[in-house]
Each structure stands twice: as C-alpha cells, then as structure tokens.
Coordinates of C-alpha atoms and ligand atoms in Angstrom, one line a residue:
X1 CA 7.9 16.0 28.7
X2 CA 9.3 13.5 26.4
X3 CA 8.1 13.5 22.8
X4 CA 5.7 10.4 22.2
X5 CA 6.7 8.0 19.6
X6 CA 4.1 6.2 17.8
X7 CA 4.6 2.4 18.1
X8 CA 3.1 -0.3 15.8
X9 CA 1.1 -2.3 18.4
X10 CA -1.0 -4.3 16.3
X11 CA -1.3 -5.2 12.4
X12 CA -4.3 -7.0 10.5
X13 CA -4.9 -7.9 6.5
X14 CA -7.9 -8.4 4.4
X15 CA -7.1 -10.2 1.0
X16 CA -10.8 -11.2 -1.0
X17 CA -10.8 -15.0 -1.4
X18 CA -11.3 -14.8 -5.4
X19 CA -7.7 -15.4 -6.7
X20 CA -7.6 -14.3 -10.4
X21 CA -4.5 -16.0 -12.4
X22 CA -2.4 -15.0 -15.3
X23 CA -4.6 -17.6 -17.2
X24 CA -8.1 -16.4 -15.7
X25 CA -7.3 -12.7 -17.5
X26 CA -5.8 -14.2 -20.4
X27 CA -9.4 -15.0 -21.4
X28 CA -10.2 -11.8 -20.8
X29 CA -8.0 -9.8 -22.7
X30 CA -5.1 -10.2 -25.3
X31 CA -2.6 -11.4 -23.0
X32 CA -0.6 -14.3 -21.8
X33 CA 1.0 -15.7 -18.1
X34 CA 4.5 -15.3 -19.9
X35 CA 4.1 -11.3 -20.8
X36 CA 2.8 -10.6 -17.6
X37 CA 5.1 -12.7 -15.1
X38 CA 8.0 -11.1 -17.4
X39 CA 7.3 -7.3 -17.5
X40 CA 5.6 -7.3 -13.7
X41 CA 6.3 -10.8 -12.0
X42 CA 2.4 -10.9 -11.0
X43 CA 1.3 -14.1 -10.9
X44 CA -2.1 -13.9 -9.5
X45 CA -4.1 -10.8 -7.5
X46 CA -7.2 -11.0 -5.2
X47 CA -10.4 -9.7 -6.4
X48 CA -13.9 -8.8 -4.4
X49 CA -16.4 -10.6 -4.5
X50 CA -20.0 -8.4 -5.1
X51 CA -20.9 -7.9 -1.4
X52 CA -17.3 -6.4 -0.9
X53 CA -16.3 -2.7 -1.1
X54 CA -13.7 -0.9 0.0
X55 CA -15.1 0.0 3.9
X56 CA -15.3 -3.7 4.3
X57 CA -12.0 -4.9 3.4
X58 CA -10.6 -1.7 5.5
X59 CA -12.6 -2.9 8.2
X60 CA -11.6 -6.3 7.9
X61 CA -8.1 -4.9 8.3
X62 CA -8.6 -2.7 11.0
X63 CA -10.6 -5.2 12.8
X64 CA -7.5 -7.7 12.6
X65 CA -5.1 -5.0 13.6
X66 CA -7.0 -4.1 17.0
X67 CA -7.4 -7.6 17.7
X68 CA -3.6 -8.0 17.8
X69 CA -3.1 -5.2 19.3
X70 CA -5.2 -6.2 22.1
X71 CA -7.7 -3.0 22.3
X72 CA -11.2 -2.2 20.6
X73 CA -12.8 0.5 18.5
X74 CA -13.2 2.1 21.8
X75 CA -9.9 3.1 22.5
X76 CA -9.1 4.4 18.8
X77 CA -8.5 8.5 18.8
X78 CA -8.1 8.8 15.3
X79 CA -8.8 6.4 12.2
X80 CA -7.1 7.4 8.6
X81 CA -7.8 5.7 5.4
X82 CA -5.8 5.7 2.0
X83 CA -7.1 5.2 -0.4
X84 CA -8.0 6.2 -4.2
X85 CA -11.0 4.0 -4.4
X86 CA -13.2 5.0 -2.0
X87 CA -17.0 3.3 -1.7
X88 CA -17.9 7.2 -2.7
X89 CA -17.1 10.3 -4.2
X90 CA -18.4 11.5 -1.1
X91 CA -19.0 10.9 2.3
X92 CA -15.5 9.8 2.3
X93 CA -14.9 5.9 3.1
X94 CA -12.8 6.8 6.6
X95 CA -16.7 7.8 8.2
X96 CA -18.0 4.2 6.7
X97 CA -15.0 2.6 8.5
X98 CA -15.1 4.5 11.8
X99 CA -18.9 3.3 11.8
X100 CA -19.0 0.0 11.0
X101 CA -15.9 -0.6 13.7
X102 CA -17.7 1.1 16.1
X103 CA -15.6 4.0 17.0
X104 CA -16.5 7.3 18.2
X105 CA -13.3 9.0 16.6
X106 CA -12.7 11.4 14.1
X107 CA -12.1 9.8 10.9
X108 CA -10.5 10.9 7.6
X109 CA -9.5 9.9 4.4
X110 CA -5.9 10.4 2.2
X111 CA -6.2 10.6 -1.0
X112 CA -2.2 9.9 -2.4
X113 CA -2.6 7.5 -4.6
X114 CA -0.4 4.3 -4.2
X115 CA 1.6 6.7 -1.6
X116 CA -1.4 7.2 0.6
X117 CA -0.3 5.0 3.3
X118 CA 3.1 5.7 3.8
X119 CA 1.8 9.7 4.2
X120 CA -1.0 8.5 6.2
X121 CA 1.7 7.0 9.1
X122 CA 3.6 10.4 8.4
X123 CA 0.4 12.3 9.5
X124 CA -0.4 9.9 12.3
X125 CA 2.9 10.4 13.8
X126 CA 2.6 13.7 13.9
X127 CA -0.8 13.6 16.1
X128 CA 1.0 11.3 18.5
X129 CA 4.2 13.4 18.6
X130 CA 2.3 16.2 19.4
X131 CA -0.1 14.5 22.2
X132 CA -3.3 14.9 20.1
X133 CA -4.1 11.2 20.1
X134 CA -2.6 8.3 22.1
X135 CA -4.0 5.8 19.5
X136 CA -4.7 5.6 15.9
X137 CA -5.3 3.2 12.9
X138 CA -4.2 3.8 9.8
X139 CA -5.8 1.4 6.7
X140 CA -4.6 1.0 3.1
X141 CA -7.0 -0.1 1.3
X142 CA -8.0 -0.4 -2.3
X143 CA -10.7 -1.5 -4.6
X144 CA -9.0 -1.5 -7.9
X145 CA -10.9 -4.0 -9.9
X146 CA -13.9 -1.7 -10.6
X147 CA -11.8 1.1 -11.5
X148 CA -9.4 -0.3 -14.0
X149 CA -10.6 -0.7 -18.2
X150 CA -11.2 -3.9 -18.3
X151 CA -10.5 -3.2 -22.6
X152 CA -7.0 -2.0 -21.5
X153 CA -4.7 -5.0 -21.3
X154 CA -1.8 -2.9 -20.6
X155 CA -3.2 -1.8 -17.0
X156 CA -6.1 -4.2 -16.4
X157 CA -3.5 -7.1 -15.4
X158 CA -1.2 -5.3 -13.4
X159 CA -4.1 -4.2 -10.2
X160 CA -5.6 -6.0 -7.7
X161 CA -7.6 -5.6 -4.1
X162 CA -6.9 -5.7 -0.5
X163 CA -6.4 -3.7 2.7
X164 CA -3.8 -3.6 5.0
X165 CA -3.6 -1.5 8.7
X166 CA -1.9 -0.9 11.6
X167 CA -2.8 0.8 14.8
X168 CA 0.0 3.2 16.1
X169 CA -0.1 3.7 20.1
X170 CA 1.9 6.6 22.1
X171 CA 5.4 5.1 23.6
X172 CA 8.8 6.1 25.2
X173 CA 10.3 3.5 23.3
X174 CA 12.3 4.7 20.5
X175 CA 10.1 3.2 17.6
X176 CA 7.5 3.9 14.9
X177 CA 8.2 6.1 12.0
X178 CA 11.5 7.6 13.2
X179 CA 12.0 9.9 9.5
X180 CA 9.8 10.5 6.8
X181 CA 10.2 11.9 3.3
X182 CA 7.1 13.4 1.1
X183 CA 7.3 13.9 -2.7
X184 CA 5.1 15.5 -5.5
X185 CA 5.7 16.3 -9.0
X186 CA 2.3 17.1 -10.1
X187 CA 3.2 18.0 -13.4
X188 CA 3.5 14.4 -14.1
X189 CA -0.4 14.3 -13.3
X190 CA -1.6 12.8 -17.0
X191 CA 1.1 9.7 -16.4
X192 CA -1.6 8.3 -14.5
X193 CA -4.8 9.2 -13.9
X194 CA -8.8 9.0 -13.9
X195 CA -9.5 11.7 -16.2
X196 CA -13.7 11.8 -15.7
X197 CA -15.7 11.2 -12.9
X198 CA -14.4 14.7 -11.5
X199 CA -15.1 17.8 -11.7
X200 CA -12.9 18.9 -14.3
X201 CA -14.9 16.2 -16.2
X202 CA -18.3 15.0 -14.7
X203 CA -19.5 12.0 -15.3
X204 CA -22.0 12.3 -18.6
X205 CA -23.1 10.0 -21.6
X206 CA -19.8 11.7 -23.2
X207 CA -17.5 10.3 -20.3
X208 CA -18.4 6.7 -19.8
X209 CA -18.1 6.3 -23.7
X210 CA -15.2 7.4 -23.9
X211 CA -14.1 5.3 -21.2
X212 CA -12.9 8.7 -18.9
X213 CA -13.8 6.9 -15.7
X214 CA -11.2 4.2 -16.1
X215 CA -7.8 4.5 -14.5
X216 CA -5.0 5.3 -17.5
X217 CA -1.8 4.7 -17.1
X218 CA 1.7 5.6 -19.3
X219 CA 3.3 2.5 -18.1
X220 CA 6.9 3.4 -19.5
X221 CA 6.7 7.1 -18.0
X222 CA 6.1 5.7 -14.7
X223 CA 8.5 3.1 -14.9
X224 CA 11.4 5.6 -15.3
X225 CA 10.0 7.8 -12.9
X226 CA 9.7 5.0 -10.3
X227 CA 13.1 3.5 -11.4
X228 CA 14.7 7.4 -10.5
X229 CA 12.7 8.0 -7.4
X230 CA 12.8 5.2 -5.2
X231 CA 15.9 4.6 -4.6
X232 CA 16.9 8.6 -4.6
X233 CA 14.0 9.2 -1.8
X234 CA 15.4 5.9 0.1
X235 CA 18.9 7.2 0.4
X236 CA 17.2 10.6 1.5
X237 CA 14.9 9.0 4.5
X238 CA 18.2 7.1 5.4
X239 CA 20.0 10.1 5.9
X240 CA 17.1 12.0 8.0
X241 CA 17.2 8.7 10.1
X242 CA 21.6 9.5 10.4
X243 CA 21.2 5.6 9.4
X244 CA 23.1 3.4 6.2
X245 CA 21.4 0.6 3.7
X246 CA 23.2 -1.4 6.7
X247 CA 21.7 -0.5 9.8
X248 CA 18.3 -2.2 7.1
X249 CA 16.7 -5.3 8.1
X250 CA 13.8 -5.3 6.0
X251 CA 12.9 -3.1 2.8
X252 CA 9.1 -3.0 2.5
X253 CA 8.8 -0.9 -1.0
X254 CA 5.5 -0.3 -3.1
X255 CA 4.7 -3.7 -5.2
X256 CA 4.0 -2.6 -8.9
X257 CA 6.0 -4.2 -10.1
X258 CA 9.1 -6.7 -9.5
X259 CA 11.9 -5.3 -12.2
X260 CA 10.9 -1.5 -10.3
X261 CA 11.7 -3.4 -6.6
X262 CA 15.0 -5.3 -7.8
X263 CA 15.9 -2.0 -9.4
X264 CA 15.6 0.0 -6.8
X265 CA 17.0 -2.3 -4.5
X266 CA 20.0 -3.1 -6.1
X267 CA 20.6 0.7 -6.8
X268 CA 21.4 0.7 -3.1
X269 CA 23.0 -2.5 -3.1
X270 CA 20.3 -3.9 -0.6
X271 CA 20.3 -7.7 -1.4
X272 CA 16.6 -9.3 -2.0
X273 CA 17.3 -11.1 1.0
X274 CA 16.1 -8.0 2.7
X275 CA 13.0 -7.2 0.3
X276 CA 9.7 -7.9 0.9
X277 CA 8.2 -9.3 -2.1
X278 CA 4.4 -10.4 -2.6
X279 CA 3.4 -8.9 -5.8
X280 CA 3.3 -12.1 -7.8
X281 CA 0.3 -13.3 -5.3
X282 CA -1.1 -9.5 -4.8
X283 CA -0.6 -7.4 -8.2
X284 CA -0.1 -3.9 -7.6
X285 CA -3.3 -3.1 -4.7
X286 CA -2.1 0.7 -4.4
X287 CA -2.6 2.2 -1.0
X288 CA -2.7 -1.2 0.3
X289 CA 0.5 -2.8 -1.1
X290 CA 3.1 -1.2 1.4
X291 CA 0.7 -2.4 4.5
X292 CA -0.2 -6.0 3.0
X293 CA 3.4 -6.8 2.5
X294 CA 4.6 -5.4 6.2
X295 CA 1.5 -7.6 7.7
X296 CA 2.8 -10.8 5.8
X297 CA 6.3 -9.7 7.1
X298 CA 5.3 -9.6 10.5
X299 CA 2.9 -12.7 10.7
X300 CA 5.9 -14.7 9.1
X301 CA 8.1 -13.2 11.6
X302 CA 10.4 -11.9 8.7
X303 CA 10.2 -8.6 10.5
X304 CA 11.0 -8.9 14.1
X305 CA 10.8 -7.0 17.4
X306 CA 13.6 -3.7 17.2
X307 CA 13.8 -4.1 13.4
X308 CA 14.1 -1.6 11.8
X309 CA 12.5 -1.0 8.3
X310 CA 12.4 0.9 5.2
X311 CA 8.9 1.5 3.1
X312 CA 8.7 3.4 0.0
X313 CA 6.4 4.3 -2.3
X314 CA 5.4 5.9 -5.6
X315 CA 2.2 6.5 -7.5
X316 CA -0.5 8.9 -9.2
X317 CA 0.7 12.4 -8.3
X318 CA 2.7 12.0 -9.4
X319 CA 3.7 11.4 -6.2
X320 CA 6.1 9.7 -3.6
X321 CA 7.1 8.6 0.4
X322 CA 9.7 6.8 2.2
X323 CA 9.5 6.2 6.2
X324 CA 12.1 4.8 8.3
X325 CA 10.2 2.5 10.8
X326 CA 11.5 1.1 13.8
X327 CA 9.5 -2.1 15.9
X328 CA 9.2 -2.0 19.1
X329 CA 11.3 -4.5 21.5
X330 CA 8.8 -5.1 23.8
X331 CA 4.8 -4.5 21.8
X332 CA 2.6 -7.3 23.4
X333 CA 1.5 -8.4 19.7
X334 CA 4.7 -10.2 18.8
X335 CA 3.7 -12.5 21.6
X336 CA 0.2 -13.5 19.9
X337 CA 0.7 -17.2 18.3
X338 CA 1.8 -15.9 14.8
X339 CA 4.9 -14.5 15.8
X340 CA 5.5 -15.7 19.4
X341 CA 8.8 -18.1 18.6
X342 CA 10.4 -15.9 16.5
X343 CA 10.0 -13.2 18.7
X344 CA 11.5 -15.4 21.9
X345 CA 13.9 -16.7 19.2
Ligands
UT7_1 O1 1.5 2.0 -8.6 C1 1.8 2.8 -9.7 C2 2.1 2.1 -10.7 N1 2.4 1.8 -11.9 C3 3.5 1.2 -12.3 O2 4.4 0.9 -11.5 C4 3.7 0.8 -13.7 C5 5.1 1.1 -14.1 N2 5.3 0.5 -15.4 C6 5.4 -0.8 -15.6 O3 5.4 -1.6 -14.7 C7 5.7 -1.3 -17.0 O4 5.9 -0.2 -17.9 C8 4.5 -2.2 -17.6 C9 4.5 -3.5 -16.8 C10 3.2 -1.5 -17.4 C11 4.8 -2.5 -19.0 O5 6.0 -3.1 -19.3 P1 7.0 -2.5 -20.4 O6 8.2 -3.4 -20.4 O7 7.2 -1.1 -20.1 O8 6.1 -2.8 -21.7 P2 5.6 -1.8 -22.8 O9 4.5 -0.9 -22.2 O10 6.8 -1.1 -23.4 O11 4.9 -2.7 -23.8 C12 5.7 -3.6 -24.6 C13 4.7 -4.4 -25.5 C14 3.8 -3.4 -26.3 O12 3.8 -4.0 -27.7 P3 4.7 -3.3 -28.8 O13 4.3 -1.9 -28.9 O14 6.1 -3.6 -28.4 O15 4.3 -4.2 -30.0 C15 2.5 -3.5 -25.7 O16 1.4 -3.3 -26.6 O17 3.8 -5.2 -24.8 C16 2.5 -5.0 -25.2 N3 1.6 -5.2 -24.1 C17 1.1 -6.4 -23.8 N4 1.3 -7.6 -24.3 C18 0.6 -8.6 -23.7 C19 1.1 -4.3 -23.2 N5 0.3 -4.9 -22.3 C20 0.3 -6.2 -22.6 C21 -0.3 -7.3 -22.1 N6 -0.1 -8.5 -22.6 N7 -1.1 -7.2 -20.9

C-alpha cells in the first residue's frame, strides 16, 4: 500500500476586528509609529475584543477551514492546536476547540512557541502517513495581548492576535508537507520567556508584582539567533525535499519581524517577490503567524494549485521548524469563489 500524503484541503482565518495602530500604542507607552515601522515594519495588529479567547478565534479558524474544505466536525480524526496562550493552564484549549466545533475526535494541544504550527503539520503528517487518521485540523492560534507587559514598550508593540488552520486529508497525490525540519536549543530558554505562572514559579503576590507573568523577551538575542537560523534550517528542509531556492514559489516564513524576513530571504537569494509578508497589518501573532499569512496567500490566490512552498519558523525554545509543502493540483477548495479564476487561470 501506498504511503498517504496529507493534502491541504481546506484553509480558514480568524483576525479580531479591533485594529490597534502604531499611534493607538503610542499613547500607551513611550513609543512612536516611526521606531516601530523601522525596527519591525508593524504597522498595525488585531486585538480581541473581551468576549474573545483563544478557543474562539481557533474555532473561528477551524470552522472556516472545514467549510472550504467542504466536510464538518464530523469527519475530523484528529484536531491539534498551537499554541502558547491557551484559555487555561489546564484543560488544554485543543478539548475547548474539539467541543465547541462539535467533533468527537481526539484533541491535543502543542506547546512550541511561535514554531507550534509548523511542528503541529509535522506531527499531523505523520498520523496520516501512517494511516491513523484520514483527516485532521491543525489551528495556530494565539492570544498574545493578555500575556504581553503592557509597561514593556520594547515587547508590548511587536504582538498581536489571530488564528489560522488548515485541515490536512489522506491523498495519493504527491502533496502536503513533503520534508520537515525540527530545532531546539533550549539553553537559549531565558531569551524569551514567561518566567511565573509555572511551576518553577507559581503564581503568588511576589509574582504578579514583579510582573513574572508577563512575556520577556531579549529582543537583540533573538534577532541574531533568528537572523542565523532561518535561513540555515531553510537550506536544510530544501535539501531533505532534493529541491533548490528555485524549484520555490512562495516563502511563507514566521512574521516577527520584517528586517528578520528580508534577511533571511535574501541570505538565500529568494527575491520578496516570493515572500509572504503581512506583519505590518498582523504584528508578530506567534503560533498563528505562519497559518494567517498561508490563508491570505491562498484566498489571494498568491499561492496556487501544485505550488510548492516553504514555511519557517523560530520562537521561545528556543526553538525552530521549516516544512516543505506542496498544493495539491486538483483539492476541490481552490474551486470555492476566492480562488476559483486563479486556479482555472
Ligand atoms: O516570535 C519570536 C520573536 N521575537 C522576535 O523576533 C524579536 C527579535 N528582535 C527584534 O525584532 C528586534 O530586536 C526588536 C524589534 C525587538 C528591537 O529592535 P532593535 O533594533 O534590536 O532595537 P534595540 O532593542 O537594540 O533597541 C534600540 C533602542 C533602545 O534604546 P537605546 O538603548 O539605544 O537608547 C531601546 O530602549 O530602542 C529603544 N526602544 C524603543 N524605542 C521606542 C525599545 N523599544 C522601543 C519602543 N519605542 N517600542
């Protein structure tokens, strides 16, 4: 029997309504539109609203995804969530998700910081290469607003919300994540991190004063780590796949921050032609940055049926993930209205 590959049959979004500018934080905190379109080229990120959490933006998501993919809850085998802001400590957000969708799957969660997704397709690969499931959807999504330090302007301006998904369904068809690599240096850890709220440091009076429960970030650490990693695990993923920078239609890389992405890409001599680029509207929305900007590619048919594409990723770890991905030629969802005359073009 012929190994299963695990086609992208359907894709959905979920971006909060609440656009923050440059201008709304600069009233916040001691900062300006200039400094942050220069050092990040964020112009604006989403933010929930109070009735919004992280299970209902990933079920906004997922919902979308089925929906294109022309199936329901029902059919799911398997539902995976990354995130690092889950809705709790514990029960973990996936078992929120798989309820309020309706499913009667087993659910999980990854916890891999900005990297989750792109080791969450990695995993659900493997259950479809294996025959375990026929049909999974994995969800980025992140709440980031109501875990950054709002006293912090030097982190508080680069985050934002949103959830991304896709639903990956068994096929003959050469397509889906075709290689995959996984990186972790943990003994970056302190480069960015939560340091209370865990058990090493539970929350207390002691914590929340001194503001432990607040992401913390060394911003110029994980620069140069991003800056050395992205495009060495690229060029690794590309030779796994036996494929060159050419054979690239679309690089869909992590969006922290533009001067990382041109970096990285021009390392490789990938023009930005071939970049997918969103973080001036999104901010950095960790776990859900990767599958927001591969939605937007595909609803804009930017990314087309038999494209293949490059994601990459780095993040809290510190950690990172690359994934060669190839569309299908003939998935039913590039025929829904979005996409339908590119896809014929
Ligand atoms: O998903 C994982 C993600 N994290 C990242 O990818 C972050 C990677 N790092 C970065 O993107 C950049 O390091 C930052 C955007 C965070 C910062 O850019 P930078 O060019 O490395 O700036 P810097 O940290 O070296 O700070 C330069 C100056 C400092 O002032 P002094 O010491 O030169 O006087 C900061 O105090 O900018 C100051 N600064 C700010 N000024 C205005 C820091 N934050 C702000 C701010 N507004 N928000």
């Amino acid at each position: 029997m012929k190994t299963p590959y695990g086609n992208i049959v359907g894709w959905g979004k979920y971006a909060p309504e609440r656009i923050v500018t440059n201008d709304d934080l600069a009233q916040r905190v001691d900062t300006s539109d200039e400094w942050i379109r220069a050092r990040s080229g964020i112009r604006e990120r989403r933010m929930v609203g109070e009735d919004e959490h992280t299970s209902t933006m990933a079920v906004g998501a997922g919902r979308e995804a089925l929906e294109r993919a022309g199936l329901t809850a029902a059919d799911l085998d398997l539902i995976i969530v990354a995130t690092s802001s889950p809705d709790y400590l514990t029960p973990p957000v996936s078992s929120q998700v798989q309820d309020l969708l309706g499913a009667s799957c087993g659910a999980f969660q990854v916890v891999v910081g900005c990297t989750g997704f792109v080791y969450s397709l990695a995993i659900a690969q493997q259950f479809i290469a294996t025959g375990a499931c026929r049909t999974i959807l994995v969800v980025g999504a992140e709440l980031t607003s109501r875990w950054i330090d709002w006293e912090d302007r030097a982190t508080c301006v680069l985050f934002g919300d949103g959830a991304g998904a896709v639903v990956l369904q068994a096929s003959d068809e050469p397509s889906g994540v075709l290689a995959f690599v996984l990186g972790s240096d943990g003994s970056g850890a302190e480069h960015l991190i939560v340091p209370g709220g865990g058990v090493a440091h539970p929350p207390s009076h002691e914590t929340v004063d001194a503001r432990l429960n607040y992401v913390r970030m060394n911003g110029r650490e994980v620069f140069k780590f991003a800056t050395r990693k992205m495009p060495e695990t690229l060029e690794a993923v590309l030779g796994k796949a036996g494929l060159t920078v050419d054979d690239l239609d679309l690089l869909i890389p992590h969006q922290a921050n533009l001067r990382i992405i041109e970096y990285a890409a021009g390392q490789l001599g990938i023009p930005m032609e071939k970049v997918v680029v969103n973080v001036d509207r999104y901010g950095n929305t960790s776990a859900a940055s990767i599958p927001l900007a591969l939605c937007e590619a595909l609803d804009e048919g930017r990314a087309r049926p038999g494209d293949t594409l490059a994601l990459v990723a780095f993040g809290a770890g510190l950690t990172w993930a690359s994934a060669v991905v190839r569309l299908g030629l003939h998935t039913p969802a590039f025929r829904t209205p979005a996409t339908a005359a590119e896809a014929v073009s």
